[in-house]
JSON list of C-alpha atoms and ligand atoms in Angstrom, two decimals:
[
{"chain": "A", "resi": 175, "resn": "MET", "atom": "CA", "xyz": [75.47, 67.36, 39.34]},
{"chain": "A", "resi": 176, "resn": "LYS", "atom": "CA", "xyz": [72.98, 67.70, 42.16]},
{"chain": "A", "resi": 177, "resn": "LYS", "atom": "CA", "xyz": [71.55, 71.17, 42.78]},
{"chain": "A", "resi": 178, "resn": "PRO", "atom": "CA", "xyz": [72.70, 72.23, 46.24]},
{"chain": "A", "resi": 179, "resn": "LEU", "atom": "CA", "xyz": [70.25, 72.10, 49.10]},
{"chain": "A", "resi": 180, "resn": "PRO", "atom": "CA", "xyz": [69.76, 74.92, 51.60]},
{"chain": "A", "resi": 181, "resn": "ALA", "atom": "CA", "xyz": [71.99, 75.16, 54.65]},
{"chain": "A", "resi": 182, "resn": "ASP", "atom": "CA", "xyz": [71.86, 72.22, 57.01]},
{"chain": "A", "resi": 183, "resn": "SER", "atom": "CA", "xyz": [68.83, 72.44, 59.29]},
{"chain": "A", "resi": 184, "resn": "GLY", "atom": "CA", "xyz": [69.77, 69.48, 61.42]},
{"chain": "A", "resi": 185, "resn": "ILE", "atom": "CA", "xyz": [67.15, 67.32, 59.70]},
{"chain": "A", "resi": 186, "resn": "LEU", "atom": "CA", "xyz": [68.39, 67.19, 56.14]},
{"chain": "A", "resi": 187, "resn": "PHE", "atom": "CA", "xyz": [71.84, 65.91, 55.24]},
{"chain": "A", "resi": 188, "resn": "PRO", "atom": "CA", "xyz": [72.82, 67.12, 51.79]},
{"chain": "A", "resi": 189, "resn": "LYS", "atom": "CA", "xyz": [76.53, 67.10, 52.52]},
{"chain": "A", "resi": 190, "resn": "ASP", "atom": "CA", "xyz": [78.96, 64.65, 51.00]},
{"chain": "A", "resi": 191, "resn": "LEU", "atom": "CA", "xyz": [78.20, 61.17, 52.10]},
{"chain": "A", "resi": 192, "resn": "PRO", "atom": "CA", "xyz": [80.29, 59.96, 55.01]},
{"chain": "A", "resi": 193, "resn": "ALA", "atom": "CA", "xyz": [83.15, 57.65, 54.11]},
{"chain": "A", "resi": 194, "resn": "GLU", "atom": "CA", "xyz": [82.16, 55.36, 56.94]},
{"chain": "A", "resi": 195, "resn": "PRO", "atom": "CA", "xyz": [78.82, 54.06, 58.22]},
{"chain": "A", "resi": 196, "resn": "VAL", "atom": "CA", "xyz": [76.56, 56.71, 59.71]},
{"chain": "A", "resi": 197, "resn": "ASP", "atom": "CA", "xyz": [76.71, 56.89, 63.48]},
{"chain": "A", "resi": 198, "resn": "TRP", "atom": "CA", "xyz": [73.07, 57.13, 64.58]},
{"chain": "A", "resi": 199, "resn": "LEU", "atom": "CA", "xyz": [73.93, 58.40, 68.05]},
{"chain": "A", "resi": 200, "resn": "ARG", "atom": "CA", "xyz": [75.83, 61.32, 66.56]},
{"chain": "A", "resi": 201, "resn": "LEU", "atom": "CA", "xyz": [73.19, 61.95, 63.93]},
{"chain": "A", "resi": 202, "resn": "PHE", "atom": "CA", "xyz": [70.18, 61.96, 66.27]},
{"chain": "A", "resi": 203, "resn": "GLY", "atom": "CA", "xyz": [71.84, 62.83, 69.55]},
{"chain": "A", "resi": 204, "resn": "LYS", "atom": "CA", "xyz": [70.03, 59.96, 71.22]},
{"chain": "A", "resi": 205, "resn": "GLU", "atom": "CA", "xyz": [69.67, 56.21, 71.02]},
{"chain": "A", "resi": 206, "resn": "GLY", "atom": "CA", "xyz": [66.73, 54.22, 69.76]},
{"chain": "A", "resi": 207, "resn": "PRO", "atom": "CA", "xyz": [65.69, 51.65, 67.18]},
{"chain": "A", "resi": 208, "resn": "VAL", "atom": "CA", "xyz": [66.20, 53.03, 63.67]},
{"chain": "A", "resi": 209, "resn": "GLU", "atom": "CA", "xyz": [63.62, 52.63, 60.90]},
{"chain": "A", "resi": 210, "resn": "LEU", "atom": "CA", "xyz": [64.46, 53.58, 57.32]},
{"chain": "A", "resi": 211, "resn": "GLU", "atom": "CA", "xyz": [62.12, 54.32, 54.43]},
{"chain": "A", "resi": 212, "resn": "VAL", "atom": "CA", "xyz": [63.40, 54.32, 50.86]},
{"chain": "A", "resi": 213, "resn": "GLY", "atom": "CA", "xyz": [61.75, 56.65, 48.36]},
{"chain": "A", "resi": 214, "resn": "CYS", "atom": "CA", "xyz": [59.59, 58.33, 50.96]},
{"chain": "A", "resi": 215, "resn": "GLY", "atom": "CA", "xyz": [58.05, 60.79, 48.48]},
{"chain": "A", "resi": 216, "resn": "LYS", "atom": "CA", "xyz": [56.41, 63.67, 50.34]},
{"chain": "A", "resi": 217, "resn": "GLY", "atom": "CA", "xyz": [56.89, 61.80, 53.60]},
{"chain": "A", "resi": 218, "resn": "ARG", "atom": "CA", "xyz": [53.33, 61.02, 54.60]},
{"chain": "A", "resi": 219, "resn": "TYR", "atom": "CA", "xyz": [54.27, 57.67, 56.16]},
{"chain": "A", "resi": 220, "resn": "LEU", "atom": "CA", "xyz": [57.58, 58.76, 57.66]},
{"chain": "A", "resi": 221, "resn": "LEU", "atom": "CA", "xyz": [56.08, 61.87, 59.30]},
{"chain": "A", "resi": 222, "resn": "GLU", "atom": "CA", "xyz": [53.08, 60.04, 60.73]},
{"chain": "A", "resi": 223, "resn": "ARG", "atom": "CA", "xyz": [55.14, 57.16, 62.03]},
{"chain": "A", "resi": 224, "resn": "ALA", "atom": "CA", "xyz": [57.71, 59.47, 63.58]},
{"chain": "A", "resi": 225, "resn": "ALA", "atom": "CA", "xyz": [54.93, 61.37, 65.38]},
{"chain": "A", "resi": 226, "resn": "ASP", "atom": "CA", "xyz": [53.38, 58.10, 66.62]},
{"chain": "A", "resi": 227, "resn": "HIS", "atom": "CA", "xyz": [56.71, 56.66, 67.83]},
{"chain": "A", "resi": 228, "resn": "PRO", "atom": "CA", "xyz": [58.77, 59.40, 69.46]},
{"chain": "A", "resi": 229, "resn": "ASP", "atom": "CA", "xyz": [61.03, 56.76, 71.03]},
{"chain": "A", "resi": 230, "resn": "ARG", "atom": "CA", "xyz": [62.09, 55.49, 67.59]},
{"chain": "A", "resi": 231, "resn": "LEU", "atom": "CA", "xyz": [64.42, 57.13, 65.07]},
{"chain": "A", "resi": 232, "resn": "PHE", "atom": "CA", "xyz": [63.44, 57.56, 61.42]},
{"chain": "A", "resi": 233, "resn": "VAL", "atom": "CA", "xyz": [65.62, 57.95, 58.36]},
{"chain": "A", "resi": 234, "resn": "GLY", "atom": "CA", "xyz": [64.19, 58.90, 54.96]},
{"chain": "A", "resi": 235, "resn": "LEU", "atom": "CA", "xyz": [66.07, 58.34, 51.70]},
{"chain": "A", "resi": 236, "resn": "GLU", "atom": "CA", "xyz": [64.72, 60.23, 48.74]},
{"chain": "A", "resi": 237, "resn": "PHE", "atom": "CA", "xyz": [66.53, 61.57, 45.73]},
{"chain": "A", "resi": 238, "resn": "ALA", "atom": "CA", "xyz": [63.89, 64.08, 44.62]},
{"chain": "A", "resi": 239, "resn": "ARG", "atom": "CA", "xyz": [64.98, 67.49, 45.87]},
{"chain": "A", "resi": 240, "resn": "ALA", "atom": "CA", "xyz": [61.47, 68.98, 46.11]},
{"chain": "A", "resi": 241, "resn": "TYR", "atom": "CA", "xyz": [60.29, 66.05, 48.22]},
{"chain": "A", "resi": 242, "resn": "VAL", "atom": "CA", "xyz": [63.07, 66.16, 50.81]},
{"chain": "A", "resi": 243, "resn": "LEU", "atom": "CA", "xyz": [62.49, 69.89, 51.20]},
{"chain": "A", "resi": 244, "resn": "THR", "atom": "CA", "xyz": [58.76, 69.29, 51.76]},
{"chain": "A", "resi": 245, "resn": "ILE", "atom": "CA", "xyz": [59.42, 66.60, 54.37]},
{"chain": "A", "resi": 246, "resn": "GLU", "atom": "CA", "xyz": [61.98, 68.74, 56.13]},
{"chain": "A", "resi": 247, "resn": "LYS", "atom": "CA", "xyz": [59.54, 71.66, 56.34]},
{"chain": "A", "resi": 248, "resn": "ARG", "atom": "CA", "xyz": [56.77, 69.48, 57.71]},
{"chain": "A", "resi": 249, "resn": "ALA", "atom": "CA", "xyz": [59.06, 67.77, 60.24]},
{"chain": "A", "resi": 250, "resn": "ARG", "atom": "CA", "xyz": [60.10, 71.20, 61.51]},
{"chain": "A", "resi": 251, "resn": "GLN", "atom": "CA", "xyz": [56.51, 72.50, 61.64]},
{"chain": "A", "resi": 252, "resn": "ARG", "atom": "CA", "xyz": [55.45, 69.40, 63.60]},
{"chain": "A", "resi": 253, "resn": "GLY", "atom": "CA", "xyz": [58.44, 69.58, 65.95]},
{"chain": "A", "resi": 254, "resn": "LEU", "atom": "CA", "xyz": [59.63, 66.09, 65.08]},
{"chain": "A", "resi": 255, "resn": "ALA", "atom": "CA", "xyz": [63.12, 65.60, 66.48]},
{"chain": "A", "resi": 256, "resn": "ASN", "atom": "CA", "xyz": [63.37, 61.95, 65.43]},
{"chain": "A", "resi": 257, "resn": "ILE", "atom": "CA", "xyz": [63.59, 62.35, 61.64]},
{"chain": "A", "resi": 258, "resn": "ARG", "atom": "CA", "xyz": [66.68, 62.65, 59.48]},
{"chain": "A", "resi": 259, "resn": "LEU", "atom": "CA", "xyz": [66.70, 62.83, 55.68]},
{"chain": "A", "resi": 260, "resn": "PHE", "atom": "CA", "xyz": [69.29, 62.02, 53.08]},
{"chain": "A", "resi": 261, "resn": "ARG", "atom": "CA", "xyz": [68.92, 63.04, 49.46]},
{"chain": "A", "resi": 262, "resn": "GLU", "atom": "CA", "xyz": [70.64, 59.92, 48.27]},
{"chain": "A", "resi": 263, "resn": "GLU", "atom": "CA", "xyz": [70.32, 56.94, 46.00]},
{"chain": "A", "resi": 264, "resn": "ALA", "atom": "CA", "xyz": [69.23, 54.02, 48.12]},
{"chain": "A", "resi": 265, "resn": "ALA", "atom": "CA", "xyz": [71.45, 51.21, 46.79]},
{"chain": "A", "resi": 266, "resn": "ARG", "atom": "CA", "xyz": [74.54, 53.36, 47.24]},
{"chain": "A", "resi": 267, "resn": "PHE", "atom": "CA", "xyz": [73.47, 54.49, 50.69]},
{"chain": "A", "resi": 268, "resn": "PHE", "atom": "CA", "xyz": [72.91, 50.91, 51.83]},
{"chain": "A", "resi": 269, "resn": "ARG", "atom": "CA", "xyz": [76.25, 49.79, 50.43]},
{"chain": "A", "resi": 270, "resn": "ASP", "atom": "CA", "xyz": [78.40, 52.62, 51.74]},
{"chain": "A", "resi": 271, "resn": "CYS", "atom": "CA", "xyz": [76.64, 54.32, 54.65]},
{"chain": "A", "resi": 272, "resn": "LEU", "atom": "CA", "xyz": [74.88, 51.69, 56.74]},
{"chain": "A", "resi": 273, "resn": "GLY", "atom": "CA", "xyz": [76.66, 49.69, 59.39]},
{"chain": "A", "resi": 274, "resn": "ASP", "atom": "CA", "xyz": [76.09, 46.02, 60.12]},
{"chain": "A", "resi": 275, "resn": "ARG", "atom": "CA", "xyz": [72.89, 45.39, 62.10]},
{"chain": "A", "resi": 276, "resn": "SER", "atom": "CA", "xyz": [72.12, 49.09, 62.20]},
{"chain": "A", "resi": 277, "resn": "LEU", "atom": "CA", "xyz": [68.43, 49.05, 61.18]},
{"chain": "A", "resi": 278, "resn": "HIS", "atom": "CA", "xyz": [65.34, 47.75, 62.95]},
{"chain": "A", "resi": 279, "resn": "ALA", "atom": "CA", "xyz": [62.94, 48.25, 60.05]},
{"chain": "A", "resi": 280, "resn": "PHE", "atom": "CA", "xyz": [63.01, 48.74, 56.28]},
{"chain": "A", "resi": 281, "resn": "HIS", "atom": "CA", "xyz": [60.02, 50.29, 54.49]},
{"chain": "A", "resi": 282, "resn": "LEU", "atom": "CA", "xyz": [59.59, 50.49, 50.72]},
{"chain": "A", "resi": 283, "resn": "PHE", "atom": "CA", "xyz": [56.27, 51.66, 49.34]},
{"chain": "A", "resi": 284, "resn": "TYR", "atom": "CA", "xyz": [55.52, 51.75, 45.61]},
{"chain": "A", "resi": 285, "resn": "PRO", "atom": "CA", "xyz": [59.09, 51.84, 44.31]},
{"chain": "A", "resi": 286, "resn": "ASP", "atom": "CA", "xyz": [59.58, 52.69, 40.64]},
{"chain": "A", "resi": 287, "resn": "PRO", "atom": "CA", "xyz": [58.74, 49.40, 38.86]},
{"chain": "A", "resi": 288, "resn": "TRP", "atom": "CA", "xyz": [60.84, 49.93, 35.71]},
{"chain": "A", "resi": 289, "resn": "PRO", "atom": "CA", "xyz": [58.46, 47.76, 33.65]},
{"chain": "A", "resi": 290, "resn": "LYS", "atom": "CA", "xyz": [60.57, 47.40, 30.49]},
{"chain": "A", "resi": 291, "resn": "THR", "atom": "CA", "xyz": [62.83, 44.35, 30.48]},
{"chain": "A", "resi": 292, "resn": "ARG", "atom": "CA", "xyz": [65.85, 46.39, 29.45]},
{"chain": "A", "resi": 293, "resn": "HIS", "atom": "CA", "xyz": [65.31, 48.59, 32.53]},
{"chain": "A", "resi": 294, "resn": "HIS", "atom": "CA", "xyz": [64.95, 45.79, 35.09]},
{"chain": "A", "resi": 295, "resn": "ARG", "atom": "CA", "xyz": [68.52, 46.33, 36.23]},
{"chain": "A", "resi": 296, "resn": "ARG", "atom": "CA", "xyz": [67.41, 49.74, 37.52]},
{"chain": "A", "resi": 297, "resn": "ARG", "atom": "CA", "xyz": [65.00, 48.15, 40.00]},
{"chain": "A", "resi": 298, "resn": "LEU", "atom": "CA", "xyz": [66.10, 48.64, 43.57]},
{"chain": "A", "resi": 299, "resn": "ILE", "atom": "CA", "xyz": [65.53, 45.05, 44.67]},
{"chain": "A", "resi": 300, "resn": "GLN", "atom": "CA", "xyz": [68.51, 43.16, 43.26]},
{"chain": "A", "resi": 301, "resn": "ASP", "atom": "CA", "xyz": [70.64, 40.37, 44.70]},
{"chain": "A", "resi": 302, "resn": "GLU", "atom": "CA", "xyz": [73.31, 42.85, 45.77]},
{"chain": "A", "resi": 303, "resn": "PHE", "atom": "CA", "xyz": [70.74, 45.02, 47.54]},
{"chain": "A", "resi": 304, "resn": "LEU", "atom": "CA", "xyz": [69.33, 42.01, 49.42]},
{"chain": "A", "resi": 305, "resn": "ALA", "atom": "CA", "xyz": [72.84, 41.10, 50.52]},
{"chain": "A", "resi": 306, "resn": "ASP", "atom": "CA", "xyz": [73.14, 44.59, 51.99]},
{"chain": "A", "resi": 307, "resn": "LEU", "atom": "CA", "xyz": [69.66, 44.39, 53.53]},
{"chain": "A", "resi": 308, "resn": "ARG", "atom": "CA", "xyz": [70.69, 41.15, 55.20]},
{"chain": "A", "resi": 309, "resn": "ARG", "atom": "CA", "xyz": [73.81, 42.80, 56.57]},
{"chain": "A", "resi": 310, "resn": "VAL", "atom": "CA", "xyz": [72.20, 45.98, 57.88]},
{"chain": "A", "resi": 311, "resn": "LEU", "atom": "CA", "xyz": [68.99, 44.63, 59.44]},
{"chain": "A", "resi": 312, "resn": "VAL", "atom": "CA", "xyz": [69.11, 43.34, 63.00]},
{"chain": "A", "resi": 313, "resn": "PRO", "atom": "CA", "xyz": [67.79, 39.78, 63.46]},
{"chain": "A", "resi": 314, "resn": "GLY", "atom": "CA", "xyz": [64.03, 40.18, 63.74]},
{"chain": "A", "resi": 315, "resn": "GLY", "atom": "CA", "xyz": [64.21, 43.47, 61.82]},
{"chain": "A", "resi": 316, "resn": "ILE", "atom": "CA", "xyz": [60.97, 44.30, 60.02]},
{"chain": "A", "resi": 317, "resn": "ILE", "atom": "CA", "xyz": [60.52, 44.44, 56.24]},
{"chain": "A", "resi": 318, "resn": "GLN", "atom": "CA", "xyz": [57.48, 46.16, 54.69]},
{"chain": "A", "resi": 319, "resn": "ILE", "atom": "CA", "xyz": [57.13, 46.46, 50.93]},
{"chain": "A", "resi": 320, "resn": "ALA", "atom": "CA", "xyz": [54.15, 47.39, 48.75]},
{"chain": "A", "resi": 321, "resn": "THR", "atom": "CA", "xyz": [53.75, 47.74, 45.01]},
{"chain": "A", "resi": 322, "resn": "ASP", "atom": "CA", "xyz": [50.92, 48.11, 42.50]},
{"chain": "A", "resi": 323, "resn": "HIS", "atom": "CA", "xyz": [52.99, 46.40, 39.80]},
{"chain": "A", "resi": 324, "resn": "GLU", "atom": "CA", "xyz": [52.44, 42.66, 39.48]},
{"chain": "A", "resi": 325, "resn": "GLY", "atom": "CA", "xyz": [55.64, 42.06, 37.53]},
{"chain": "A", "resi": 326, "resn": "TYR", "atom": "CA", "xyz": [57.83, 43.82, 40.08]},
{"chain": "A", "resi": 327, "resn": "PHE", "atom": "CA", "xyz": [55.99, 42.03, 42.90]},
{"chain": "A", "resi": 328, "resn": "GLU", "atom": "CA", "xyz": [56.82, 38.66, 41.33]},
{"chain": "A", "resi": 329, "resn": "TRP", "atom": "CA", "xyz": [60.41, 39.76, 40.75]},
{"chain": "A", "resi": 330, "resn": "MET", "atom": "CA", "xyz": [60.82, 40.81, 44.40]},
{"chain": "A", "resi": 331, "resn": "ALA", "atom": "CA", "xyz": [59.11, 37.64, 45.70]},
{"chain": "A", "resi": 332, "resn": "ARG", "atom": "CA", "xyz": [61.51, 35.53, 43.61]},
{"chain": "A", "resi": 333, "resn": "LYS", "atom": "CA", "xyz": [64.54, 37.45, 44.84]},
{"chain": "A", "resi": 334, "resn": "PHE", "atom": "CA", "xyz": [63.51, 37.12, 48.50]},
{"chain": "A", "resi": 335, "resn": "ASN", "atom": "CA", "xyz": [62.76, 33.45, 47.94]},
{"chain": "A", "resi": 336, "resn": "GLN", "atom": "CA", "xyz": [66.41, 32.87, 47.09]},
{"chain": "A", "resi": 337, "resn": "TRP", "atom": "CA", "xyz": [67.24, 34.02, 50.63]},
{"chain": "A", "resi": 338, "resn": "LYS", "atom": "CA", "xyz": [64.72, 31.79, 52.41]},
{"chain": "A", "resi": 339, "resn": "GLY", "atom": "CA", "xyz": [66.85, 31.14, 55.49]},
{"chain": "A", "resi": 340, "resn": "THR", "atom": "CA", "xyz": [67.55, 34.84, 55.90]},
{"chain": "A", "resi": 341, "resn": "PHE", "atom": "CA", "xyz": [64.25, 36.56, 55.26]},
{"chain": "A", "resi": 342, "resn": "LEU", "atom": "CA", "xyz": [60.84, 35.31, 56.36]},
{"chain": "A", "resi": 343, "resn": "ILE", "atom": "CA", "xyz": [58.51, 37.04, 53.96]},
{"chain": "A", "resi": 344, "resn": "GLU", "atom": "CA", "xyz": [54.79, 36.68, 53.43]},
{"chain": "A", "resi": 345, "resn": "ALA", "atom": "CA", "xyz": [53.34, 37.69, 50.10]},
{"chain": "A", "resi": 346, "resn": "ASP", "atom": "CA", "xyz": [49.84, 39.05, 49.90]},
{"chain": "A", "resi": 347, "resn": "ILE", "atom": "CA", "xyz": [47.77, 40.18, 46.95]},
{"chain": "A", "resi": 348, "resn": "ILE", "atom": "CA", "xyz": [44.71, 42.20, 47.77]},
{"chain": "A", "resi": 349, "resn": "ASP", "atom": "CA", "xyz": [42.07, 43.15, 45.25]},
{"chain": "A", "resi": 350, "resn": "SER", "atom": "CA", "xyz": [40.14, 45.66, 47.32]},
{"chain": "A", "resi": 351, "resn": "PRO", "atom": "CA", "xyz": [42.41, 46.43, 50.24]},
{"chain": "A", "resi": 352, "resn": "ARG", "atom": "CA", "xyz": [40.28, 49.27, 51.53]},
{"chain": "A", "resi": 353, "resn": "LYS", "atom": "CA", "xyz": [37.13, 47.12, 51.69]},
{"chain": "A", "resi": 354, "resn": "ARG", "atom": "CA", "xyz": [38.73, 43.92, 52.90]},
{"chain": "A", "resi": 355, "resn": "HIS", "atom": "CA", "xyz": [41.23, 45.30, 55.36]},
{"chain": "A", "resi": 356, "resn": "GLY", "atom": "CA", "xyz": [40.09, 48.84, 56.03]},
{"chain": "A", "resi": 357, "resn": "LEU", "atom": "CA", "xyz": [43.52, 49.90, 54.77]},
{"chain": "A", "resi": 358, "resn": "LYS", "atom": "CA", "xyz": [43.83, 53.65, 54.83]},
{"chain": "A", "resi": 359, "resn": "GLY", "atom": "CA", "xyz": [46.48, 55.01, 52.52]},
{"chain": "A", "resi": 360, "resn": "ARG", "atom": "CA", "xyz": [49.83, 55.08, 54.27]},
{"chain": "A", "resi": 361, "resn": "THR", "atom": "CA", "xyz": [51.53, 57.01, 51.48]},
{"chain": "A", "resi": 362, "resn": "ASN", "atom": "CA", "xyz": [50.31, 59.38, 48.77]},
{"chain": "A", "resi": 363, "resn": "TYR", "atom": "CA", "xyz": [50.62, 56.71, 46.09]},
{"chain": "A", "resi": 364, "resn": "GLU", "atom": "CA", "xyz": [48.73, 54.23, 48.23]},
{"chain": "A", "resi": 365, "resn": "VAL", "atom": "CA", "xyz": [45.89, 56.72, 48.75]},
{"chain": "A", "resi": 366, "resn": "ARG", "atom": "CA", "xyz": [45.66, 57.21, 45.00]},
{"chain": "A", "resi": 367, "resn": "PHE", "atom": "CA", "xyz": [45.78, 53.49, 44.20]},
{"chain": "A", "resi": 368, "resn": "LEU", "atom": "CA", "xyz": [43.12, 52.71, 46.78]},
{"chain": "A", "resi": 369, "resn": "GLU", "atom": "CA", "xyz": [40.87, 55.34, 45.27]},
{"chain": "A", "resi": 370, "resn": "GLU", "atom": "CA", "xyz": [41.42, 53.77, 41.87]},
{"chain": "A", "resi": 371, "resn": "GLY", "atom": "CA", "xyz": [40.55, 50.34, 43.32]},
{"chain": "A", "resi": 372, "resn": "ARG", "atom": "CA", "xyz": [43.72, 48.74, 41.95]},
{"chain": "A", "resi": 373, "resn": "PRO", "atom": "CA", "xyz": [45.02, 45.40, 43.21]},
{"chain": "A", "resi": 374, "resn": "LEU", "atom": "CA", "xyz": [47.95, 45.94, 45.53]},
{"chain": "A", "resi": 375, "resn": "TYR", "atom": "CA", "xyz": [50.78, 43.57, 46.33]},
{"chain": "A", "resi": 376, "resn": "PHE", "atom": "CA", "xyz": [52.54, 43.30, 49.66]},
{"chain": "A", "resi": 377, "resn": "LEU", "atom": "CA", "xyz": [55.69, 41.61, 50.93]},
{"chain": "A", "resi": 378, "resn": "ASN", "atom": "CA", "xyz": [55.90, 41.76, 54.70]},
{"chain": "A", "resi": 379, "resn": "GLY", "atom": "CA", "xyz": [58.20, 39.95, 57.04]},
{"chain": "A", "resi": 380, "resn": "GLN", "atom": "CA", "xyz": [61.45, 40.05, 58.89]},
{"chain": "A", "resi": 381, "resn": "ARG", "atom": "CA", "xyz": [65.08, 39.14, 58.84]},
{"chain": "A", "resi": 382, "resn": "THR", "atom": "CA", "xyz": [65.57, 35.88, 60.68]},
{"chain": "A", "resi": 383, "resn": "GLY", "atom": "CA", "xyz": [68.06, 35.36, 63.48]},
{"chain": "A", "resi": 384, "resn": "PHE", "atom": "CA", "xyz": [70.61, 33.52, 61.33]},
{"chain": "B", "resi": 683, "resn": "SAM", "atom": "C1", "xyz": [56.61, 56.01, 42.91]},
{"chain": "B", "resi": 683, "resn": "SAM", "atom": "S1", "xyz": [57.23, 57.12, 44.09]},
{"chain": "B", "resi": 683, "resn": "SAM", "atom": "C2", "xyz": [56.49, 56.55, 45.63]},
{"chain": "B", "resi": 683, "resn": "SAM", "atom": "C3", "xyz": [56.61, 57.58, 46.72]},
{"chain": "B", "resi": 683, "resn": "SAM", "atom": "C4", "xyz": [56.05, 57.14, 48.08]},
{"chain": "B", "resi": 683, "resn": "SAM", "atom": "N1", "xyz": [56.76, 55.97, 48.58]},
{"chain": "B", "resi": 683, "resn": "SAM", "atom": "C5", "xyz": [54.59, 56.85, 48.01]},
{"chain": "B", "resi": 683, "resn": "SAM", "atom": "O1", "xyz": [54.20, 55.67, 48.13]},
{"chain": "B", "resi": 683, "resn": "SAM", "atom": "O2", "xyz": [53.79, 57.81, 47.88]},
{"chain": "B", "resi": 683, "resn": "SAM", "atom": "C6", "xyz": [58.90, 56.55, 44.25]},
{"chain": "B", "resi": 683, "resn": "SAM", "atom": "C7", "xyz": [59.79, 57.54, 44.98]},
{"chain": "B", "resi": 683, "resn": "SAM", "atom": "O3", "xyz": [61.03, 56.94, 45.25]},
{"chain": "B", "resi": 683, "resn": "SAM", "atom": "C8", "xyz": [62.09, 57.83, 44.91]},
{"chain": "B", "resi": 683, "resn": "SAM", "atom": "N2", "xyz": [63.18, 56.93, 44.51]},
{"chain": "B", "resi": 683, "resn": "SAM", "atom": "C9", "xyz": [63.11, 56.05, 43.50]},
{"chain": "B", "resi": 683, "resn": "SAM", "atom": "N3", "xyz": [64.24, 55.31, 43.44]},
{"chain": "B", "resi": 683, "resn": "SAM", "atom": "C10", "xyz": [65.04, 55.75, 44.45]},
{"chain": "B", "resi": 683, "resn": "SAM", "atom": "C11", "xyz": [66.34, 55.40, 44.89]},
{"chain": "B", "resi": 683, "resn": "SAM", "atom": "N4", "xyz": [67.03, 54.43, 44.28]},
{"chain": "B", "resi": 683, "resn": "SAM", "atom": "N5", "xyz": [66.85, 56.05, 45.95]},
{"chain": "B", "resi": 683, "resn": "SAM", "atom": "C12", "xyz": [66.14, 57.04, 46.57]},
{"chain": "B", "resi": 683, "resn": "SAM", "atom": "N6", "xyz": [64.89, 57.42, 46.19]},
{"chain": "B", "resi": 683, "resn": "SAM", "atom": "C13", "xyz": [64.35, 56.79, 45.15]},
{"chain": "B", "resi": 683, "resn": "SAM", "atom": "C14", "xyz": [61.53, 58.71, 43.82]},
{"chain": "B", "resi": 683, "resn": "SAM", "atom": "O4", "xyz": [62.16, 59.98, 43.79]},
{"chain": "B", "resi": 683, "resn": "SAM", "atom": "C15", "xyz": [60.05, 58.82, 44.22]},
{"chain": "B", "resi": 683, "resn": "SAM", "atom": "O5", "xyz": [59.81, 59.90, 45.08]}
]
């Protein structure tokens, strides 16, 4: 059983999941394009992006209690009114809590790679998840994924490839992303991997209009 979270601050939503898709207007109190990050860790990317785009609405999904509390504290300190957090498992949240064409962007940075074959079914990117991603992204909705794990990269590329007419995805492998692209770390893991000089793998694209 999940350890309860502190009383609702307006940013964090630890309550029972809604039985119907989340109503963004009710949740944020205003309208705007919604971007969602899965496994946002300590929230470096989500917080920076929310500060840079006050006209957009940001949802973070993260099941680590300590992390959602950190993000919530920082969002409050920075006066960010356009962030909401759910301490939830992403596949379930996508299946049960997201309405059709309700997201304008999906971000997934350095998801757990589950390297052992017998654990591959725990990977987030599965056929069922992509069916939900297709359903919830608006046509033209952005997809941004990064991983340091070659095997998971290939797995994800193969899965997206099966949905060629639905997702337009470009794969990119970069040996020294900091040198070649001046990439500054967007997330804590990315900062660490860049410092270590590891090859990084990217899948960027969008949901097509069909
Ligand atoms: C390897 S860390 C990467 C964190 C962050 N994205 C970064 O790049 O620094 C993966 C994070 O995703 C969270 N996570 C993994 N699977 C998840 C899932 N199915 N639903 C929600 N959060 C998940 C973990 O708790 C962890 O914080």
